[in-house]
PDB file of C-alpha atoms in Angstrom:
ATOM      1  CA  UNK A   1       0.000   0.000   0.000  1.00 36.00           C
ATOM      2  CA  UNK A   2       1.729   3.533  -1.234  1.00 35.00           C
ATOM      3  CA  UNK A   3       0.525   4.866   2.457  1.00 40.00           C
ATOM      4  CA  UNK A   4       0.543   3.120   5.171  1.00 41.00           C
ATOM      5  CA  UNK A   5       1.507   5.355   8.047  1.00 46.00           C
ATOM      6  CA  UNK A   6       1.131   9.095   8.333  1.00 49.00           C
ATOM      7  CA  UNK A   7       1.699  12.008  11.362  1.00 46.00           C
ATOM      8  CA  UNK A   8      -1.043  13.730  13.187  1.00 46.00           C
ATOM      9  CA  UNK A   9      -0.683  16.734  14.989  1.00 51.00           C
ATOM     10  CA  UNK A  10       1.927  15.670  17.194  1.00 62.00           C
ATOM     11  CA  UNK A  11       4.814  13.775  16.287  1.00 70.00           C
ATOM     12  CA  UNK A  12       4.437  11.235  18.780  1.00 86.00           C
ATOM     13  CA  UNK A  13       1.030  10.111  16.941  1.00 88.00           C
ATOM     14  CA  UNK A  14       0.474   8.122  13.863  1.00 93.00           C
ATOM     15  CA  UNK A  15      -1.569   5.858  11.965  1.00 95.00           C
ATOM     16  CA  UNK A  16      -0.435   2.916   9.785  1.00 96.00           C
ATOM     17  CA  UNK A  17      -1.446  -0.500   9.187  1.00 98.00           C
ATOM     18  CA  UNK A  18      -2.194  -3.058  11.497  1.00 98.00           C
ATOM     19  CA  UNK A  19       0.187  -6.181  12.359  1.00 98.00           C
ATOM     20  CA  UNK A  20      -0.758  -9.642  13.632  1.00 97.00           C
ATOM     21  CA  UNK A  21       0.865  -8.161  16.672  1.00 98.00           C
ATOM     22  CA  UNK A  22      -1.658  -5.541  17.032  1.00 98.00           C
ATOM     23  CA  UNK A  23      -4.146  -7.689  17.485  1.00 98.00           C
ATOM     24  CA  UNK A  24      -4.190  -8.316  21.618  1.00 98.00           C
ATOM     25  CA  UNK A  25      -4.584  -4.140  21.628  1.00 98.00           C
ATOM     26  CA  UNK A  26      -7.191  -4.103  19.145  1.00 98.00           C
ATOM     27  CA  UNK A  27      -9.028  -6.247  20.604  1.00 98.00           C
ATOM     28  CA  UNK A  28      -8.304  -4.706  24.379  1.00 98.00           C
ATOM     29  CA  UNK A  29     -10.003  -1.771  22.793  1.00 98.00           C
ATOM     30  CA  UNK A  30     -12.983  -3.310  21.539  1.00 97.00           C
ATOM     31  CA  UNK A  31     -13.579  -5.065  24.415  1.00 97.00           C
ATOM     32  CA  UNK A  32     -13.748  -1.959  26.528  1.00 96.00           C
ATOM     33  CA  UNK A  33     -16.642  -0.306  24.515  1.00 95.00           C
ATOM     34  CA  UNK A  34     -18.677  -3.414  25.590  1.00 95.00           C
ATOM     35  CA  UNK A  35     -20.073  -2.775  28.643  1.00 93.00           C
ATOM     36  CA  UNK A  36     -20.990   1.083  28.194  1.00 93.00           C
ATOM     37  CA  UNK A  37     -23.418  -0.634  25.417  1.00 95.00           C
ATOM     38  CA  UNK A  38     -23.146   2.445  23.363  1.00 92.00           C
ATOM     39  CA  UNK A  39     -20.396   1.352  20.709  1.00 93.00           C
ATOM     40  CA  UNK A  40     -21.105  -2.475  19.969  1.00 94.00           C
ATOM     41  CA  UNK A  41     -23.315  -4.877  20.053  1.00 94.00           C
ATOM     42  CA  UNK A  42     -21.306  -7.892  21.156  1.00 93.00           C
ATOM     43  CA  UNK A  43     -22.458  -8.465  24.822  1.00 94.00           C
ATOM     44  CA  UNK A  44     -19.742 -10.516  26.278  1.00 96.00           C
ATOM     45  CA  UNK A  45     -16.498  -9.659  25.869  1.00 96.00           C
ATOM     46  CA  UNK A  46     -14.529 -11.253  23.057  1.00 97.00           C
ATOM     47  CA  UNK A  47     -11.228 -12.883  22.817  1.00 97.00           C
ATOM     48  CA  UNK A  48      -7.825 -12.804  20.586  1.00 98.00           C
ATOM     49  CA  UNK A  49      -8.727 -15.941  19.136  1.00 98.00           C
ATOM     50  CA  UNK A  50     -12.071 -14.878  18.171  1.00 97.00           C
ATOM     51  CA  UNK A  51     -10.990 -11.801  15.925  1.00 97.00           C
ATOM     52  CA  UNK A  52      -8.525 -13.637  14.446  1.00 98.00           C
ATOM     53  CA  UNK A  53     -10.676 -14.524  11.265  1.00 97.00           C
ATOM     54  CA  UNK A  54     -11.855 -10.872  11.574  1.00 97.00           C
ATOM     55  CA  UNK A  55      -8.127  -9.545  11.227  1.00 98.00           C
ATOM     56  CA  UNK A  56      -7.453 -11.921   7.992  1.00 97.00           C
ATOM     57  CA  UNK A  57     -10.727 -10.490   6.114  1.00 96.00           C
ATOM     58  CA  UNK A  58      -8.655  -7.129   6.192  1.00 97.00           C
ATOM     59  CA  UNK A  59      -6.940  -6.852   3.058  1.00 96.00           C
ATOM     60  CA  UNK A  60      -4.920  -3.887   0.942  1.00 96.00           C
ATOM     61  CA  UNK A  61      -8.541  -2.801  -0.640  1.00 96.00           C
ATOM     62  CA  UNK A  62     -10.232  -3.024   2.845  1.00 97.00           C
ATOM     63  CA  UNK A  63      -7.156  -2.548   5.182  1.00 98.00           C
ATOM     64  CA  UNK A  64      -7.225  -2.037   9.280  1.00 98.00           C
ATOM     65  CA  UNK A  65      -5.270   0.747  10.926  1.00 98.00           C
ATOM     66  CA  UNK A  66      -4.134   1.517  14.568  1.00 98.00           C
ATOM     67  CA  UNK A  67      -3.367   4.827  16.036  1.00 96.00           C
ATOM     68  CA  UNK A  68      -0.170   4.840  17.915  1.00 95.00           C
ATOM     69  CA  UNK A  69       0.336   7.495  20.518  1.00 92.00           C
ATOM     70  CA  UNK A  70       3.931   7.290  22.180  1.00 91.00           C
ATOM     71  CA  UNK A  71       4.471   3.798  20.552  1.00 91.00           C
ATOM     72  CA  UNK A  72       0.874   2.700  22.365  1.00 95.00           C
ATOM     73  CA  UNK A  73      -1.791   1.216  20.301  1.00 97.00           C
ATOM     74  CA  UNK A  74      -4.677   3.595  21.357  1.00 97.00           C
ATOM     75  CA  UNK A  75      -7.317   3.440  18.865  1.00 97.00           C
ATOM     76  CA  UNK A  76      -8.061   1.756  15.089  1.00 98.00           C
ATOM     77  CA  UNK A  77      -9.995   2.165  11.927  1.00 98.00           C
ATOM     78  CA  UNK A  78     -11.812  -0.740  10.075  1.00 98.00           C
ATOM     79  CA  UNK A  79     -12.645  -0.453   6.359  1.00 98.00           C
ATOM     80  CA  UNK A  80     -14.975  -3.698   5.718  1.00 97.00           C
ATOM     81  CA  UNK A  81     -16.621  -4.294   2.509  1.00 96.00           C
ATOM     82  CA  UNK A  82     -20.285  -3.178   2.361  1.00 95.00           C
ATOM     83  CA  UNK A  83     -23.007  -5.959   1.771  1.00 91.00           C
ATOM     84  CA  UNK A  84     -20.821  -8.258  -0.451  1.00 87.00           C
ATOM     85  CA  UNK A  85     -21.911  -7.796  -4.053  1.00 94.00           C
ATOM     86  CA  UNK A  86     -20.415  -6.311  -6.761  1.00 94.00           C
ATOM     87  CA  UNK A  87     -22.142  -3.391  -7.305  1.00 97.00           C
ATOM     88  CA  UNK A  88     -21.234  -2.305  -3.933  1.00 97.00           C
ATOM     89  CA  UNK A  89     -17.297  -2.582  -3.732  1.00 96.00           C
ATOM     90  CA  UNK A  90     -17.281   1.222  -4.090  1.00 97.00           C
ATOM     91  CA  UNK A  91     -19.154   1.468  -0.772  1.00 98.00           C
ATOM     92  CA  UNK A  92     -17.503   0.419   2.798  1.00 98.00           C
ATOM     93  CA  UNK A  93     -18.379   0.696   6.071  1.00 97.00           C
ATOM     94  CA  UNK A  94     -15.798   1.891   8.393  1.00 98.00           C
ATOM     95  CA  UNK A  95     -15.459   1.342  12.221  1.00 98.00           C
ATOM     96  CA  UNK A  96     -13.930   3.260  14.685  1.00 97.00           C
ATOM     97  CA  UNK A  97     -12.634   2.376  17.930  1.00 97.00           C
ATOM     98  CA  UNK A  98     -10.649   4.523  20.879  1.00 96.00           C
ATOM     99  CA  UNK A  99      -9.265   3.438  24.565  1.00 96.00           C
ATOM    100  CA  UNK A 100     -11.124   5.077  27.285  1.00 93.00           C
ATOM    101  CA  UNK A 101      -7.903   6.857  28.044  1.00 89.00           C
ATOM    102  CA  UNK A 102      -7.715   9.209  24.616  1.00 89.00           C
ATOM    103  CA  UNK A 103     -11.499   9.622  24.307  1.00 88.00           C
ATOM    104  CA  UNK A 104     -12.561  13.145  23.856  1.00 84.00           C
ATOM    105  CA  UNK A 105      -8.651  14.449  22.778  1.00 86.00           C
ATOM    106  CA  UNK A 106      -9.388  14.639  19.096  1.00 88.00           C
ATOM    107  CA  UNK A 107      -8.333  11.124  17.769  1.00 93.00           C
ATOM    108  CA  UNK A 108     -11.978  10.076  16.878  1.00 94.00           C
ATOM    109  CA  UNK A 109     -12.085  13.097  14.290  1.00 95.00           C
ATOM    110  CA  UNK A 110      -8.488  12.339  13.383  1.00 94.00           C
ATOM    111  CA  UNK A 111      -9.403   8.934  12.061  1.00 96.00           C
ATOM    112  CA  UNK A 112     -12.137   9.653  10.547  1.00 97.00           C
ATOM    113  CA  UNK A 113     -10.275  12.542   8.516  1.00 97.00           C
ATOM    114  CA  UNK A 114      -8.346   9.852   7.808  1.00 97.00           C
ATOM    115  CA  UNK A 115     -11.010   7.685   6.522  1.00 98.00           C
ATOM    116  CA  UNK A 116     -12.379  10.216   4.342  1.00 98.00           C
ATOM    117  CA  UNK A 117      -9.139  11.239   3.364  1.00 96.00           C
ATOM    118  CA  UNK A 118      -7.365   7.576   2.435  1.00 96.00           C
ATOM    119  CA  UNK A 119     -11.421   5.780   1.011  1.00 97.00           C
ATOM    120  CA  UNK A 120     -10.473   7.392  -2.875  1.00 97.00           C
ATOM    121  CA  UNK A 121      -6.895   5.484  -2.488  1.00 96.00           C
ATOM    122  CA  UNK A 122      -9.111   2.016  -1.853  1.00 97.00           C
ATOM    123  CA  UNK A 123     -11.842   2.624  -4.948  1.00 97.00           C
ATOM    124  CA  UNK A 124     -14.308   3.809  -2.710  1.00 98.00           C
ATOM    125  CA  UNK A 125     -16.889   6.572  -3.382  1.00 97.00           C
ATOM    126  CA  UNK A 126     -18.972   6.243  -0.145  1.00 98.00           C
ATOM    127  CA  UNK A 127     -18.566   5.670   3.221  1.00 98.00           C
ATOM    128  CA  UNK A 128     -21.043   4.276   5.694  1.00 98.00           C
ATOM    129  CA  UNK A 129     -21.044   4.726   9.369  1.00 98.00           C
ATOM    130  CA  UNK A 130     -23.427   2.163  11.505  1.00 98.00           C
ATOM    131  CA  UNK A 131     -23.911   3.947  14.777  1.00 98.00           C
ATOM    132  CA  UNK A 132     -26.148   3.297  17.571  1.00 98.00           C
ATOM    133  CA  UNK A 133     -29.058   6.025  17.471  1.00 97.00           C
ATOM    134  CA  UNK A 134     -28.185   7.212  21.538  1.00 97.00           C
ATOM    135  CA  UNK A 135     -24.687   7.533  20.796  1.00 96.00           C
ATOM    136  CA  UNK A 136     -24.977  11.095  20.451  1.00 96.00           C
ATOM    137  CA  UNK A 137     -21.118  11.919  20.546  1.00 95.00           C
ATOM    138  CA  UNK A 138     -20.268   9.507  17.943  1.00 96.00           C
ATOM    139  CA  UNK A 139     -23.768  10.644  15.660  1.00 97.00           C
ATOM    140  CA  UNK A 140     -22.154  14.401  16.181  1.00 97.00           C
ATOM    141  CA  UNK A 141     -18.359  13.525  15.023  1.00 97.00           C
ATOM    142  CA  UNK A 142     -19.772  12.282  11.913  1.00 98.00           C
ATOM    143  CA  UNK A 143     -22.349  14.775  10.952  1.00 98.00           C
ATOM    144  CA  UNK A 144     -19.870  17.221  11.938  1.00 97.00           C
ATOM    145  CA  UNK A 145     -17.691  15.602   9.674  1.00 98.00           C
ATOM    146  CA  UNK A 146     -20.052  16.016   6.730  1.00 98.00           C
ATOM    147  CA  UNK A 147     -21.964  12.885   7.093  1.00 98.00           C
ATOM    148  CA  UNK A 148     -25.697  12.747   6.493  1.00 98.00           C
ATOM    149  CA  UNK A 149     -28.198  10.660   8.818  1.00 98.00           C
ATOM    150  CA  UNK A 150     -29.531   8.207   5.773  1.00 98.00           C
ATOM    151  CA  UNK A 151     -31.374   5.995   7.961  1.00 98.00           C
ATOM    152  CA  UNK A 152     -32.664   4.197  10.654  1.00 97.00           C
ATOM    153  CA  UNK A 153     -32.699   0.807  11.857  1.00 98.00           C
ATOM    154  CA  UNK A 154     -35.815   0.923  14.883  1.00 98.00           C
ATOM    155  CA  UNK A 155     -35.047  -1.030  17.846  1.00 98.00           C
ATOM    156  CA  UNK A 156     -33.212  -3.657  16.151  1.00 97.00           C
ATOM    157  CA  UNK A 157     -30.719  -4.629  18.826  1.00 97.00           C
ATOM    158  CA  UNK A 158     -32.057  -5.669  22.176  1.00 96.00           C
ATOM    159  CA  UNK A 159     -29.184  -5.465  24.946  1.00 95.00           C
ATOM    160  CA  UNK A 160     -30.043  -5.913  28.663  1.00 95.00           C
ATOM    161  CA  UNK A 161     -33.732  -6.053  27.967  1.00 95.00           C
ATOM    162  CA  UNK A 162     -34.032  -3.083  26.216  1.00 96.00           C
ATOM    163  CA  UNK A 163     -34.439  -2.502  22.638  1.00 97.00           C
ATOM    164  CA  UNK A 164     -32.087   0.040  20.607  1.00 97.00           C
ATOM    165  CA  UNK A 165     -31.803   1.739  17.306  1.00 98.00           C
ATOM    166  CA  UNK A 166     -29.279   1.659  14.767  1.00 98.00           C
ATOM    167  CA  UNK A 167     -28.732   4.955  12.445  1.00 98.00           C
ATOM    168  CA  UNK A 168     -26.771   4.357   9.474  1.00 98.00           C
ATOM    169  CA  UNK A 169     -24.662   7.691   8.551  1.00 98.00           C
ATOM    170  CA  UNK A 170     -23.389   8.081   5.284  1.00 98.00           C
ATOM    171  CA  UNK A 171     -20.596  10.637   3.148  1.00 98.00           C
ATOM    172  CA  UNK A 172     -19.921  10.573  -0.419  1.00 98.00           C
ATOM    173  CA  UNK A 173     -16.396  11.145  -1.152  1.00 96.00           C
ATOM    174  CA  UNK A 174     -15.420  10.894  -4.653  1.00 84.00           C
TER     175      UNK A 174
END
């Protein structure tokens, strides 16, 4: 891939493709977002071996990224194929995940510059954004962001006995 690592506004901060070694971070990440119930929808938390197959679908057309700060894996970025078919490979959905300890310091808008930024270098002319309807900080970095509410999914996911909605968020950006 021509660009696989680039600086954000500090020097100790960068973004470039994930390793195999990554993958115990990654996944520390994830599993943090579980139990605030306002990222995923994975209940339980999951393991190394579990993402593994997850970590292989990645690929230089649909590629996964950390965010280093001070040599730390701190956050990453997921481009995944959209829906499988043809006619879609222009279209991904992206995921975005930070530790607890960076949240609210400007990395969630970094990588999603990012996203918007690198998406034309992949083939793709439209991003999608699959956010949980009362996750009003994450619904606000991507509107701000330029992304458009273009749907919702009512009370599709039902977590701790109650039922939530899924808005899907979308940017066109070729």
């Amino acid at each position: 891939m021509a660009m696989n690592t680039t600086s954000l506004f500090a020097e100790n901060t960068k973004i470039r493709i994930a390793t195999r070694m990554d993958l115990p971070a990654i996944v520390a990440i994830y599993n943090e977002t579980i139990a605030g119930r306002m990222v995923t929808a994975d209940t339980q938390p999951v393991t190394v071996e579990q993402r593994e197959a997850w970590f292989d679908s990645h690929t230089d057309k649909r590629p996964l990224f950390v965010l280093e700060r001070d040599s730390d894996v701190v956050a990453w970025l997921s481009f995944k194929s959209f829906y499988g078919r043809p006619a879609y490979d222009g279209t991904v959905e992206i995921a975005i995940y930070l530790t607890k300890t960076v949240q609210g310091a400007g990395l969630g808008q970094s990588l999603l510059t990012f996203a918007i930024q690198h998406a034309p270098k992949l083939g793709v002319d439209t991003i999608l954004g699959f956010i949980f309807s009362h996750n009003h900080p994450s619904l606000a970095l991507f509107e701000r962001l330029g992304f458009c509410v273009w749907g919702e999914l009512p009370n599709v996911a039902k977590m701790d006995g109650k039922e939530y909605s899924l808005s899907i968020l979308g940017k066109r950006v070729a």
